[in-house]
């Protein structure tokens, strides 16, 4: 690939998906796009780029998909899900007692392990949530991962990563070499295609947002803009969960880290993005 082709792809991917590739990532682009070129019966990446420059829309969408990293697993990092069960949901059950509804957004849901981990946490608390309306909205840029997520079919390797055996036995049914997630858990998650670079205010307000292991691929300005926009769709006493290697610190003051709850953030009252009355105080103090 020529330097000009690489520059074209870098600019294109930044605009379309937010992916911020450094100057030394040609090998990554080549390893992801060469199979795509071959599939389109093209000899190599220069020819693929030439087609893209000529506006081959279906091909450009495939390039965006091929360049996304979809790595995920059940109960990834464990701690956010422990927080969810031990602190966030109990506190929200108190705070939303009049409304009896909780809305959760999983903002880069990949093949479903993350939203379904959340769904299993809710299911495990179904006694406390009896009569409540709970919504989990799973969104991703990639239509391919959303289709896999909707199917709820996982390989042996996938269910061995992070999923406690008791939950496997309880919520999955073996189908040949695959494991089918039971219909009641699948029905708890709504799937929608959504690019985080685009407006998402139409999704409405959420009590909890999981936006994990996606912003790491974006540059600082894009992250800051997305944090601002996330704060606008999070309830003033809501919770944002980020990935283990991610933080708002030094990037945005729209959120503040929640002390003693690593990976969790609250809207910043000083910025007017939060009410200041954080519901977890009671639960955290009791630990
Ligand atoms: C590494 S996976 C993380 C999945 C899950 N959140 C987790 O932590 O296990 C990143 C996901 O972000 C999605 N993604 C990448 N760019 C995106 C964008 N601009 N808008 C929405 N999703 C995007 C990818 O398709 C991929 O499924």
PDB file of C-alpha atoms and ligand atoms in Angstrom:
ATOM      1  CA  UNK A   1       0.000   0.000   0.000  1.00  0.00           C
ATOM      2  CA  UNK A   2       1.328   3.440  -0.854  1.00  0.00           C
ATOM      3  CA  UNK A   3       1.686   6.150   1.828  1.00  0.00           C
ATOM      4  CA  UNK A   4      -1.130   8.006   0.076  1.00  0.00           C
ATOM      5  CA  UNK A   5      -3.434   4.934   0.289  1.00  0.00           C
ATOM      6  CA  UNK A   6      -2.652   4.598   3.996  1.00  0.00           C
ATOM      7  CA  UNK A   7      -3.366   8.293   4.592  1.00  0.00           C
ATOM      8  CA  UNK A   8      -6.666   7.944   2.719  1.00  0.00           C
ATOM      9  CA  UNK A   9      -7.663   4.933   4.886  1.00  0.00           C
ATOM     10  CA  UNK A  10      -6.624   6.663   8.125  1.00  0.00           C
ATOM     11  CA  UNK A  11      -8.687   9.754   7.327  1.00  0.00           C
ATOM     12  CA  UNK A  12     -11.643   7.684   6.118  1.00  0.00           C
ATOM     13  CA  UNK A  13     -11.701   5.488   9.249  1.00  0.00           C
ATOM     14  CA  UNK A  14     -11.357   8.458  11.589  1.00  0.00           C
ATOM     15  CA  UNK A  15     -14.352  10.139   9.972  1.00  0.00           C
ATOM     16  CA  UNK A  16     -16.531   7.048   9.698  1.00  0.00           C
ATOM     17  CA  UNK A  17     -15.904   5.210  12.969  1.00  0.00           C
ATOM     18  CA  UNK A  18     -13.641   7.415  15.102  1.00  0.00           C
ATOM     19  CA  UNK A  19     -10.780   4.907  14.802  1.00  0.00           C
ATOM     20  CA  UNK A  20      -7.573   6.859  15.369  1.00  0.00           C
ATOM     21  CA  UNK A  21      -4.725   4.958  13.691  1.00  0.00           C
ATOM     22  CA  UNK A  22      -1.166   6.083  14.324  1.00  0.00           C
ATOM     23  CA  UNK A  23       1.281   6.370  11.438  1.00  0.00           C
ATOM     24  CA  UNK A  24       2.818   2.947  12.188  1.00  0.00           C
ATOM     25  CA  UNK A  25      -0.282   0.756  11.920  1.00  0.00           C
ATOM     26  CA  UNK A  26      -0.016  -0.262   8.251  1.00  0.00           C
ATOM     27  CA  UNK A  27       0.479  -3.898   9.294  1.00  0.00           C
ATOM     28  CA  UNK A  28      -2.855  -3.844  11.143  1.00  0.00           C
ATOM     29  CA  UNK A  29      -4.689  -2.339   8.173  1.00  0.00           C
ATOM     30  CA  UNK A  30      -3.081  -4.846   5.824  1.00  0.00           C
ATOM     31  CA  UNK A  31      -3.902  -7.858   7.985  1.00  0.00           C
ATOM     32  CA  UNK A  32      -7.547  -6.792   8.332  1.00  0.00           C
ATOM     33  CA  UNK A  33      -8.175  -5.559   4.779  1.00  0.00           C
ATOM     34  CA  UNK A  34      -6.277  -8.048   2.648  1.00  0.00           C
ATOM     35  CA  UNK A  35      -8.883 -10.815   3.259  1.00  0.00           C
ATOM     36  CA  UNK A  36     -11.582  -8.290   2.310  1.00  0.00           C
ATOM     37  CA  UNK A  37      -9.767  -7.397  -0.930  1.00  0.00           C
ATOM     38  CA  UNK A  38      -9.445 -11.097  -1.772  1.00  0.00           C
ATOM     39  CA  UNK A  39     -13.136 -11.663  -1.048  1.00  0.00           C
ATOM     40  CA  UNK A  40     -13.973  -8.830  -3.466  1.00  0.00           C
ATOM     41  CA  UNK A  41     -11.707 -10.521  -6.087  1.00  0.00           C
ATOM     42  CA  UNK A  42      -9.214  -7.664  -5.942  1.00  0.00           C
ATOM     43  CA  UNK A  43      -5.457  -8.326  -6.076  1.00  0.00           C
ATOM     44  CA  UNK A  44      -4.584  -6.093  -3.117  1.00  0.00           C
ATOM     45  CA  UNK A  45      -5.216  -3.063  -0.963  1.00  0.00           C
ATOM     46  CA  UNK A  46      -4.290  -0.408  -3.588  1.00  0.00           C
ATOM     47  CA  UNK A  47      -7.140  -1.725  -5.770  1.00  0.00           C
ATOM     48  CA  UNK A  48      -9.470  -1.797  -2.740  1.00  0.00           C
ATOM     49  CA  UNK A  49      -8.648   1.842  -1.985  1.00  0.00           C
ATOM     50  CA  UNK A  50      -9.137   2.773  -5.654  1.00  0.00           C
ATOM     51  CA  UNK A  51     -12.677   1.311  -5.474  1.00  0.00           C
ATOM     52  CA  UNK A  52     -13.341   3.178  -2.248  1.00  0.00           C
ATOM     53  CA  UNK A  53     -12.166   6.433  -3.804  1.00  0.00           C
ATOM     54  CA  UNK A  54     -14.714   5.800  -6.563  1.00  0.00           C
ATOM     55  CA  UNK A  55     -17.467   5.662  -3.967  1.00  0.00           C
ATOM     56  CA  UNK A  56     -18.151   1.905  -3.627  1.00  0.00           C
ATOM     57  CA  UNK A  57     -20.493   2.358  -0.649  1.00  0.00           C
ATOM     58  CA  UNK A  58     -21.068  -1.333   0.234  1.00  0.00           C
ATOM     59  CA  UNK A  59     -17.320  -1.936   0.182  1.00  0.00           C
ATOM     60  CA  UNK A  60     -16.596   1.080   2.400  1.00  0.00           C
ATOM     61  CA  UNK A  61     -19.077  -0.227   4.971  1.00  0.00           C
ATOM     62  CA  UNK A  62     -17.250  -3.572   4.925  1.00  0.00           C
ATOM     63  CA  UNK A  63     -13.935  -1.785   5.454  1.00  0.00           C
ATOM     64  CA  UNK A  64     -15.331  -0.054   8.555  1.00  0.00           C
ATOM     65  CA  UNK A  65     -16.612  -3.408   9.889  1.00  0.00           C
ATOM     66  CA  UNK A  66     -13.324  -5.183   9.162  1.00  0.00           C
ATOM     67  CA  UNK A  67     -11.375  -2.545  11.073  1.00  0.00           C
ATOM     68  CA  UNK A  68     -13.470  -2.750  14.250  1.00  0.00           C
ATOM     69  CA  UNK A  69     -12.022  -4.746  17.142  1.00  0.00           C
ATOM     70  CA  UNK A  70     -14.797  -6.856  18.628  1.00  0.00           C
ATOM     71  CA  UNK A  71     -12.922  -8.525  21.482  1.00  0.00           C
ATOM     72  CA  UNK A  72     -15.287  -9.109  24.396  1.00  0.00           C
ATOM     73  CA  UNK A  73     -16.205 -11.722  26.963  1.00  0.00           C
ATOM     74  CA  UNK A  74     -18.766 -12.419  29.669  1.00  0.00           C
ATOM     75  CA  UNK A  75     -18.399 -10.387  32.896  1.00  0.00           C
ATOM     76  CA  UNK A  76     -15.301  -8.713  31.462  1.00  0.00           C
ATOM     77  CA  UNK A  77     -13.080  -7.320  34.252  1.00  0.00           C
ATOM     78  CA  UNK A  78     -15.572  -8.730  36.819  1.00  0.00           C
ATOM     79  CA  UNK A  79     -15.409  -5.628  39.074  1.00  0.00           C
ATOM     80  CA  UNK A  80     -17.979  -3.486  37.195  1.00  0.00           C
ATOM     81  CA  UNK A  81     -20.470  -6.336  37.433  1.00  0.00           C
ATOM     82  CA  UNK A  82     -19.766  -6.777  41.151  1.00  0.00           C
ATOM     83  CA  UNK A  83     -20.417  -3.035  41.553  1.00  0.00           C
ATOM     84  CA  UNK A  84     -23.597  -3.410  39.537  1.00  0.00           C
ATOM     85  CA  UNK A  85     -24.961  -6.177  41.763  1.00  0.00           C
ATOM     86  CA  UNK A  86     -23.676  -4.930  45.115  1.00  0.00           C
ATOM     87  CA  UNK A  87     -24.058  -1.168  44.827  1.00  0.00           C
ATOM     88  CA  UNK A  88     -25.532   0.270  41.651  1.00  0.00           C
ATOM     89  CA  UNK A  89     -28.688  -1.790  41.319  1.00  0.00           C
ATOM     90  CA  UNK A  90     -29.521  -1.841  45.067  1.00  0.00           C
ATOM     91  CA  UNK A  91     -29.099   1.961  45.150  1.00  0.00           C
ATOM     92  CA  UNK A  92     -31.193   2.465  42.036  1.00  0.00           C
ATOM     93  CA  UNK A  93     -33.908   0.210  43.429  1.00  0.00           C
ATOM     94  CA  UNK A  94     -34.151   2.677  46.328  1.00  0.00           C
ATOM     95  CA  UNK A  95     -33.797   5.803  44.194  1.00  0.00           C
ATOM     96  CA  UNK A  96     -36.334   4.695  41.553  1.00  0.00           C
ATOM     97  CA  UNK A  97     -38.897   3.215  43.965  1.00  0.00           C
ATOM     98  CA  UNK A  98     -41.614   5.600  42.763  1.00  0.00           C
ATOM     99  CA  UNK A  99     -40.912   5.063  39.079  1.00  0.00           C
ATOM    100  CA  UNK A 100     -40.137   1.329  39.228  1.00  0.00           C
ATOM    101  CA  UNK A 101     -38.143   1.336  36.040  1.00  0.00           C
ATOM    102  CA  UNK A 102     -34.448   1.169  35.151  1.00  0.00           C
ATOM    103  CA  UNK A 103     -32.931   1.871  31.723  1.00  0.00           C
ATOM    104  CA  UNK A 104     -29.444   0.599  30.876  1.00  0.00           C
ATOM    105  CA  UNK A 105     -27.463   1.332  27.716  1.00  0.00           C
ATOM    106  CA  UNK A 106     -24.611  -0.861  26.579  1.00  0.00           C
ATOM    107  CA  UNK A 107     -23.023   1.512  24.079  1.00  0.00           C
ATOM    108  CA  UNK A 108     -20.552  -0.759  22.235  1.00  0.00           C
ATOM    109  CA  UNK A 109     -22.089  -4.128  22.832  1.00  0.00           C
ATOM    110  CA  UNK A 110     -20.114  -6.223  20.326  1.00  0.00           C
ATOM    111  CA  UNK A 111     -21.286  -9.857  20.133  1.00  0.00           C
ATOM    112  CA  UNK A 112     -23.514  -9.603  23.204  1.00  0.00           C
ATOM    113  CA  UNK A 113     -21.459 -10.922  26.101  1.00  0.00           C
ATOM    114  CA  UNK A 114     -21.596  -7.546  27.887  1.00  0.00           C
ATOM    115  CA  UNK A 115     -25.333  -6.766  27.600  1.00  0.00           C
ATOM    116  CA  UNK A 116     -26.198 -10.384  28.394  1.00  0.00           C
ATOM    117  CA  UNK A 117     -23.921 -10.283  31.469  1.00  0.00           C
ATOM    118  CA  UNK A 118     -25.952  -7.247  32.594  1.00  0.00           C
ATOM    119  CA  UNK A 119     -29.192  -9.093  31.806  1.00  0.00           C
ATOM    120  CA  UNK A 120     -28.089 -12.080  33.935  1.00  0.00           C
ATOM    121  CA  UNK A 121     -27.273  -9.709  36.828  1.00  0.00           C
ATOM    122  CA  UNK A 122     -30.802  -8.272  36.594  1.00  0.00           C
ATOM    123  CA  UNK A 123     -32.308 -11.738  36.361  1.00  0.00           C
ATOM    124  CA  UNK A 124     -30.411 -12.821  39.464  1.00  0.00           C
ATOM    125  CA  UNK A 125     -32.054  -9.881  41.266  1.00  0.00           C
ATOM    126  CA  UNK A 126     -35.522 -10.579  39.936  1.00  0.00           C
ATOM    127  CA  UNK A 127     -37.055 -10.875  43.419  1.00  0.00           C
ATOM    128  CA  UNK A 128     -36.100  -7.261  44.227  1.00  0.00           C
ATOM    129  CA  UNK A 129     -37.131  -6.153  40.746  1.00  0.00           C
ATOM    130  CA  UNK A 130     -40.516  -7.902  40.638  1.00  0.00           C
ATOM    131  CA  UNK A 131     -43.025  -5.588  38.987  1.00  0.00           C
ATOM    132  CA  UNK A 132     -40.274  -3.320  37.646  1.00  0.00           C
ATOM    133  CA  UNK A 133     -39.724  -2.389  34.022  1.00  0.00           C
ATOM    134  CA  UNK A 134     -36.077  -2.987  33.101  1.00  0.00           C
ATOM    135  CA  UNK A 135     -34.690  -2.119  29.699  1.00  0.00           C
ATOM    136  CA  UNK A 136     -31.268  -2.953  28.277  1.00  0.00           C
ATOM    137  CA  UNK A 137     -30.433  -1.265  24.981  1.00  0.00           C
ATOM    138  CA  UNK A 138     -27.413  -2.761  23.189  1.00  0.00           C
ATOM    139  CA  UNK A 139     -25.906  -0.728  20.364  1.00  0.00           C
ATOM    140  CA  UNK A 140     -22.877  -1.139  18.139  1.00  0.00           C
ATOM    141  CA  UNK A 141     -21.546   0.293  14.915  1.00  0.00           C
ATOM    142  CA  UNK A 142     -21.140  -3.145  13.387  1.00  0.00           C
ATOM    143  CA  UNK A 143     -24.216  -4.877  11.993  1.00  0.00           C
ATOM    144  CA  UNK A 144     -22.283  -8.172  11.913  1.00  0.00           C
ATOM    145  CA  UNK A 145     -21.703  -8.287  15.683  1.00  0.00           C
ATOM    146  CA  UNK A 146     -25.293  -7.209  16.367  1.00  0.00           C
ATOM    147  CA  UNK A 147     -26.592 -10.159  14.332  1.00  0.00           C
ATOM    148  CA  UNK A 148     -24.409 -12.562  16.301  1.00  0.00           C
ATOM    149  CA  UNK A 149     -25.532 -10.960  19.537  1.00  0.00           C
ATOM    150  CA  UNK A 150     -29.226 -11.281  18.643  1.00  0.00           C
ATOM    151  CA  UNK A 151     -28.760 -14.987  17.872  1.00  0.00           C
ATOM    152  CA  UNK A 152     -27.350 -15.531  21.372  1.00  0.00           C
ATOM    153  CA  UNK A 153     -25.363 -18.590  20.247  1.00  0.00           C
ATOM    154  CA  UNK A 154     -21.916 -18.940  21.768  1.00  0.00           C
ATOM    155  CA  UNK A 155     -19.046 -21.357  21.282  1.00  0.00           C
ATOM    156  CA  UNK A 156     -17.522 -23.463  24.033  1.00  0.00           C
ATOM    157  CA  UNK A 157     -14.530 -21.100  24.021  1.00  0.00           C
ATOM    158  CA  UNK A 158     -16.800 -18.054  24.450  1.00  0.00           C
ATOM    159  CA  UNK A 159     -18.770 -19.493  27.369  1.00  0.00           C
ATOM    160  CA  UNK A 160     -15.529 -20.517  29.060  1.00  0.00           C
ATOM    161  CA  UNK A 161     -14.360 -16.900  29.155  1.00  0.00           C
ATOM    162  CA  UNK A 162     -15.712 -15.170  32.268  1.00  0.00           C
ATOM    163  CA  UNK A 163     -19.063 -16.934  32.582  1.00  0.00           C
ATOM    164  CA  UNK A 164     -19.530 -18.676  35.942  1.00  0.00           C
ATOM    165  CA  UNK A 165     -20.492 -22.338  35.457  1.00  0.00           C
ATOM    166  CA  UNK A 166     -23.685 -21.924  37.539  1.00  0.00           C
ATOM    167  CA  UNK A 167     -24.906 -19.224  35.133  1.00  0.00           C
ATOM    168  CA  UNK A 168     -24.006 -21.372  32.123  1.00  0.00           C
ATOM    169  CA  UNK A 169     -26.072 -24.244  33.483  1.00  0.00           C
ATOM    170  CA  UNK A 170     -28.929 -21.959  34.500  1.00  0.00           C
ATOM    171  CA  UNK A 171     -29.297 -19.744  31.431  1.00  0.00           C
ATOM    172  CA  UNK A 172     -27.902 -21.694  28.445  1.00  0.00           C
ATOM    173  CA  UNK A 173     -28.895 -24.836  26.567  1.00  0.00           C
ATOM    174  CA  UNK A 174     -26.325 -26.913  24.724  1.00  0.00           C
ATOM    175  CA  UNK A 175     -26.942 -27.250  20.982  1.00  0.00           C
ATOM    176  CA  UNK A 176     -24.339 -29.518  19.459  1.00  0.00           C
ATOM    177  CA  UNK A 177     -21.035 -27.696  19.874  1.00  0.00           C
ATOM    178  CA  UNK A 178     -22.717 -24.381  20.686  1.00  0.00           C
ATOM    179  CA  UNK A 179     -24.526 -22.907  23.662  1.00  0.00           C
ATOM    180  CA  UNK A 180     -27.854 -21.145  23.140  1.00  0.00           C
ATOM    181  CA  UNK A 181     -28.701 -18.399  25.592  1.00  0.00           C
ATOM    182  CA  UNK A 182     -32.231 -18.918  26.838  1.00  0.00           C
ATOM    183  CA  UNK A 183     -34.982 -16.861  25.216  1.00  0.00           C
ATOM    184  CA  UNK A 184     -36.005 -15.014  28.402  1.00  0.00           C
ATOM    185  CA  UNK A 185     -32.499 -13.521  28.807  1.00  0.00           C
ATOM    186  CA  UNK A 186     -32.257 -12.725  25.087  1.00  0.00           C
ATOM    187  CA  UNK A 187     -35.611 -10.946  25.250  1.00  0.00           C
ATOM    188  CA  UNK A 188     -34.271  -8.600  27.937  1.00  0.00           C
ATOM    189  CA  UNK A 189     -31.893  -6.957  25.420  1.00  0.00           C
ATOM    190  CA  UNK A 190     -32.963  -4.709  22.528  1.00  0.00           C
ATOM    191  CA  UNK A 191     -30.419  -4.343  19.725  1.00  0.00           C
ATOM    192  CA  UNK A 192     -29.865  -1.277  17.539  1.00  0.00           C
ATOM    193  CA  UNK A 193     -27.141  -0.180  15.183  1.00  0.00           C
ATOM    194  CA  UNK A 194     -25.592   3.078  16.330  1.00  0.00           C
ATOM    195  CA  UNK A 195     -22.410   4.988  15.598  1.00  0.00           C
ATOM    196  CA  UNK A 196     -21.208   6.825  18.701  1.00  0.00           C
ATOM    197  CA  UNK A 197     -19.926   9.624  16.457  1.00  0.00           C
ATOM    198  CA  UNK A 198     -23.517  10.400  15.513  1.00  0.00           C
ATOM    199  CA  UNK A 199     -26.371  11.869  17.514  1.00  0.00           C
ATOM    200  CA  UNK A 200     -27.805   9.448  20.087  1.00  0.00           C
ATOM    201  CA  UNK A 201     -30.113  11.801  21.988  1.00  0.00           C
ATOM    202  CA  UNK A 202     -33.128   9.983  20.464  1.00  0.00           C
ATOM    203  CA  UNK A 203     -32.359   6.969  22.691  1.00  0.00           C
ATOM    204  CA  UNK A 204     -33.712   8.914  25.682  1.00  0.00           C
ATOM    205  CA  UNK A 205     -32.353   9.069  29.236  1.00  0.00           C
ATOM    206  CA  UNK A 206     -30.562   6.170  30.938  1.00  0.00           C
ATOM    207  CA  UNK A 207     -29.853   5.288  34.563  1.00  0.00           C
ATOM    208  CA  UNK A 208     -26.705   3.319  33.714  1.00  0.00           C
ATOM    209  CA  UNK A 209     -24.418   3.485  30.687  1.00  0.00           C
ATOM    210  CA  UNK A 210     -21.768   0.863  29.960  1.00  0.00           C
ATOM    211  CA  UNK A 211     -19.405   2.369  27.380  1.00  0.00           C
ATOM    212  CA  UNK A 212     -16.400   0.101  27.712  1.00  0.00           C
ATOM    213  CA  UNK A 213     -13.361  -0.607  25.605  1.00  0.00           C
ATOM    214  CA  UNK A 214     -14.422   1.472  22.630  1.00  0.00           C
ATOM    215  CA  UNK A 215     -13.285   5.020  23.432  1.00  0.00           C
ATOM    216  CA  UNK A 216      -9.689   3.743  23.659  1.00  0.00           C
ATOM    217  CA  UNK A 217      -9.679   3.659  19.859  1.00  0.00           C
ATOM    218  CA  UNK A 218     -10.597   7.365  19.562  1.00  0.00           C
ATOM    219  CA  UNK A 219      -8.487  10.515  19.859  1.00  0.00           C
ATOM    220  CA  UNK A 220      -8.756  12.831  22.877  1.00  0.00           C
ATOM    221  CA  UNK A 221     -11.083  15.390  21.240  1.00  0.00           C
ATOM    222  CA  UNK A 222     -13.488  12.691  20.064  1.00  0.00           C
ATOM    223  CA  UNK A 223     -13.497  11.111  23.536  1.00  0.00           C
ATOM    224  CA  UNK A 224     -14.199  14.492  25.157  1.00  0.00           C
ATOM    225  CA  UNK A 225     -17.104  15.202  22.790  1.00  0.00           C
ATOM    226  CA  UNK A 226     -18.590  11.756  23.400  1.00  0.00           C
ATOM    227  CA  UNK A 227     -18.260  12.153  27.201  1.00  0.00           C
ATOM    228  CA  UNK A 228     -20.167  15.452  26.941  1.00  0.00           C
ATOM    229  CA  UNK A 229     -22.911  13.822  24.904  1.00  0.00           C
ATOM    230  CA  UNK A 230     -23.068  10.762  27.194  1.00  0.00           C
ATOM    231  CA  UNK A 231     -23.570  13.074  30.183  1.00  0.00           C
ATOM    232  CA  UNK A 232     -26.614  14.541  28.427  1.00  0.00           C
ATOM    233  CA  UNK A 233     -28.366  11.165  28.171  1.00  0.00           C
ATOM    234  CA  UNK A 234     -27.459   9.985  31.671  1.00  0.00           C
ATOM    235  CA  UNK A 235     -29.800  10.759  34.556  1.00  0.00           C
ATOM    236  CA  UNK A 236     -28.282  13.292  36.933  1.00  0.00           C
ATOM    237  CA  UNK A 237     -27.788  10.542  39.534  1.00  0.00           C
ATOM    238  CA  UNK A 238     -26.894   7.904  36.937  1.00  0.00           C
ATOM    239  CA  UNK A 239     -23.722   5.870  36.496  1.00  0.00           C
ATOM    240  CA  UNK A 240     -21.251   5.542  33.636  1.00  0.00           C
ATOM    241  CA  UNK A 241     -19.061   2.407  33.523  1.00  0.00           C
ATOM    242  CA  UNK A 242     -15.813   2.555  31.517  1.00  0.00           C
ATOM    243  CA  UNK A 243     -13.264  -0.128  30.662  1.00  0.00           C
ATOM    244  CA  UNK A 244     -10.371  -1.005  32.962  1.00  0.00           C
ATOM    245  CA  UNK A 245      -7.874   0.949  30.829  1.00  0.00           C
ATOM    246  CA  UNK A 246     -10.163   3.970  30.359  1.00  0.00           C
ATOM    247  CA  UNK A 247     -10.844   7.102  32.379  1.00  0.00           C
ATOM    248  CA  UNK A 248     -12.351  10.572  32.048  1.00  0.00           C
ATOM    249  CA  UNK A 249      -9.478  12.067  34.033  1.00  0.00           C
ATOM    250  CA  UNK A 250      -7.549  14.629  31.993  1.00  0.00           C
ATOM    251  CA  UNK A 251     -10.029  14.318  29.104  1.00  0.00           C
ATOM    252  CA  UNK A 252     -13.376  15.648  30.250  1.00  0.00           C
ATOM    253  CA  UNK A 253     -14.919  17.185  33.335  1.00  0.00           C
ATOM    254  CA  UNK A 254     -18.433  16.063  32.376  1.00  0.00           C
ATOM    255  CA  UNK A 255     -18.007  13.120  34.813  1.00  0.00           C
ATOM    256  CA  UNK A 256     -16.249  12.502  38.092  1.00  0.00           C
ATOM    257  CA  UNK A 257     -14.822   9.147  39.199  1.00  0.00           C
ATOM    258  CA  UNK A 258     -16.835   7.540  41.955  1.00  0.00           C
ATOM    259  CA  UNK A 259     -14.485   6.921  44.907  1.00  0.00           C
ATOM    260  CA  UNK A 260     -14.134   3.280  45.963  1.00  0.00           C
ATOM    261  CA  UNK A 261     -15.903   2.063  42.827  1.00  0.00           C
ATOM    262  CA  UNK A 262     -13.169   1.699  40.234  1.00  0.00           C
ATOM    263  CA  UNK A 263     -14.395   2.145  36.673  1.00  0.00           C
ATOM    264  CA  UNK A 264     -17.601   3.961  37.658  1.00  0.00           C
ATOM    265  CA  UNK A 265     -18.268   7.657  37.021  1.00  0.00           C
ATOM    266  CA  UNK A 266     -21.035  10.066  37.874  1.00  0.00           C
ATOM    267  CA  UNK A 267     -22.153  13.230  36.129  1.00  0.00           C
ATOM    268  CA  UNK A 268     -20.218  16.182  37.502  1.00  0.00           C
ATOM    269  CA  UNK A 269     -22.490  18.393  39.630  1.00  0.00           C
ATOM    270  CA  UNK A 270     -20.045  21.307  39.200  1.00  0.00           C
ATOM    271  CA  UNK A 271     -20.627  21.127  35.447  1.00  0.00           C
ATOM    272  CA  UNK A 272     -24.387  21.044  35.920  1.00  0.00           C
ATOM    273  CA  UNK A 273     -24.450  17.513  34.521  1.00  0.00           C
ATOM    274  CA  UNK A 274     -25.374  15.979  37.882  1.00  0.00           C
ATOM    275  CA  UNK A 275     -27.769  16.640  40.739  1.00  0.00           C
ATOM    276  CA  UNK A 276     -25.092  16.091  43.350  1.00  0.00           C
ATOM    277  CA  UNK A 277     -27.166  13.583  45.282  1.00  0.00           C
ATOM    278  CA  UNK A 278     -25.420  10.342  44.470  1.00  0.00           C
ATOM    279  CA  UNK A 279     -27.514   7.378  45.549  1.00  0.00           C
ATOM    280  CA  UNK A 280     -24.664   4.960  46.245  1.00  0.00           C
ATOM    281  CA  UNK A 281     -23.381   6.748  49.310  1.00  0.00           C
ATOM    282  CA  UNK A 282     -25.563   4.691  51.614  1.00  0.00           C
ATOM    283  CA  UNK A 283     -24.547   1.390  50.047  1.00  0.00           C
ATOM    284  CA  UNK A 284     -20.844   2.256  49.779  1.00  0.00           C
ATOM    285  CA  UNK A 285     -20.686   3.336  53.434  1.00  0.00           C
ATOM    286  CA  UNK A 286     -22.213   0.044  54.513  1.00  0.00           C
ATOM    287  CA  UNK A 287     -19.421  -2.030  52.903  1.00  0.00           C
TER     288      UNK A 287
HETATM  289  C1  LIG B   1     -13.496  -4.071  21.904  1.00  0.00           C
HETATM  290  S1  LIG B   1     -15.217  -4.132  21.623  1.00  0.00           S
HETATM  291  C2  LIG B   1     -15.817  -3.850  23.290  1.00  0.00           C
HETATM  292  C3  LIG B   1     -17.061  -4.641  23.574  1.00  0.00           C
HETATM  293  C4  LIG B   1     -17.582  -4.524  25.018  1.00  0.00           C
HETATM  294  N1  LIG B   1     -18.000  -3.172  25.304  1.00  0.00           N
HETATM  295  C5  LIG B   1     -16.548  -4.985  26.019  1.00  0.00           C
HETATM  296  O1  LIG B   1     -15.979  -4.144  26.714  1.00  0.00           O
HETATM  297  O2  LIG B   1     -16.302  -6.185  26.109  1.00  0.00           O
HETATM  298  C6  LIG B   1     -15.487  -2.554  20.840  1.00  0.00           C
HETATM  299  C7  LIG B   1     -16.798  -2.470  20.088  1.00  0.00           C
HETATM  300  O3  LIG B   1     -16.994  -1.098  19.720  1.00  0.00           O
HETATM  301  C8  LIG B   1     -17.604  -1.058  18.450  1.00  0.00           C
HETATM  302  N2  LIG B   1     -17.361   0.267  17.851  1.00  0.00           N
HETATM  303  C9  LIG B   1     -16.224   0.725  17.271  1.00  0.00           C
HETATM  304  N3  LIG B   1     -16.387   1.988  16.841  1.00  0.00           N
HETATM  305  C10 LIG B   1     -17.661   2.341  17.155  1.00  0.00           C
HETATM  306  C11 LIG B   1     -18.426   3.522  16.972  1.00  0.00           C
HETATM  307  N4  LIG B   1     -17.926   4.601  16.341  1.00  0.00           N
HETATM  308  N5  LIG B   1     -19.703   3.534  17.427  1.00  0.00           N
HETATM  309  C12 LIG B   1     -20.224   2.440  18.043  1.00  0.00           C
HETATM  310  N6  LIG B   1     -19.553   1.302  18.250  1.00  0.00           N
HETATM  311  C13 LIG B   1     -18.286   1.245  17.805  1.00  0.00           C
HETATM  312  C14 LIG B   1     -16.975  -2.218  17.685  1.00  0.00           C
HETATM  313  O4  LIG B   1     -17.779  -2.642  16.606  1.00  0.00           O
HETATM  314  C15 LIG B   1     -16.833  -3.264  18.792  1.00  0.00           C
HETATM  315  O5  LIG B   1     -17.914  -4.160  18.795  1.00  0.00           O
END
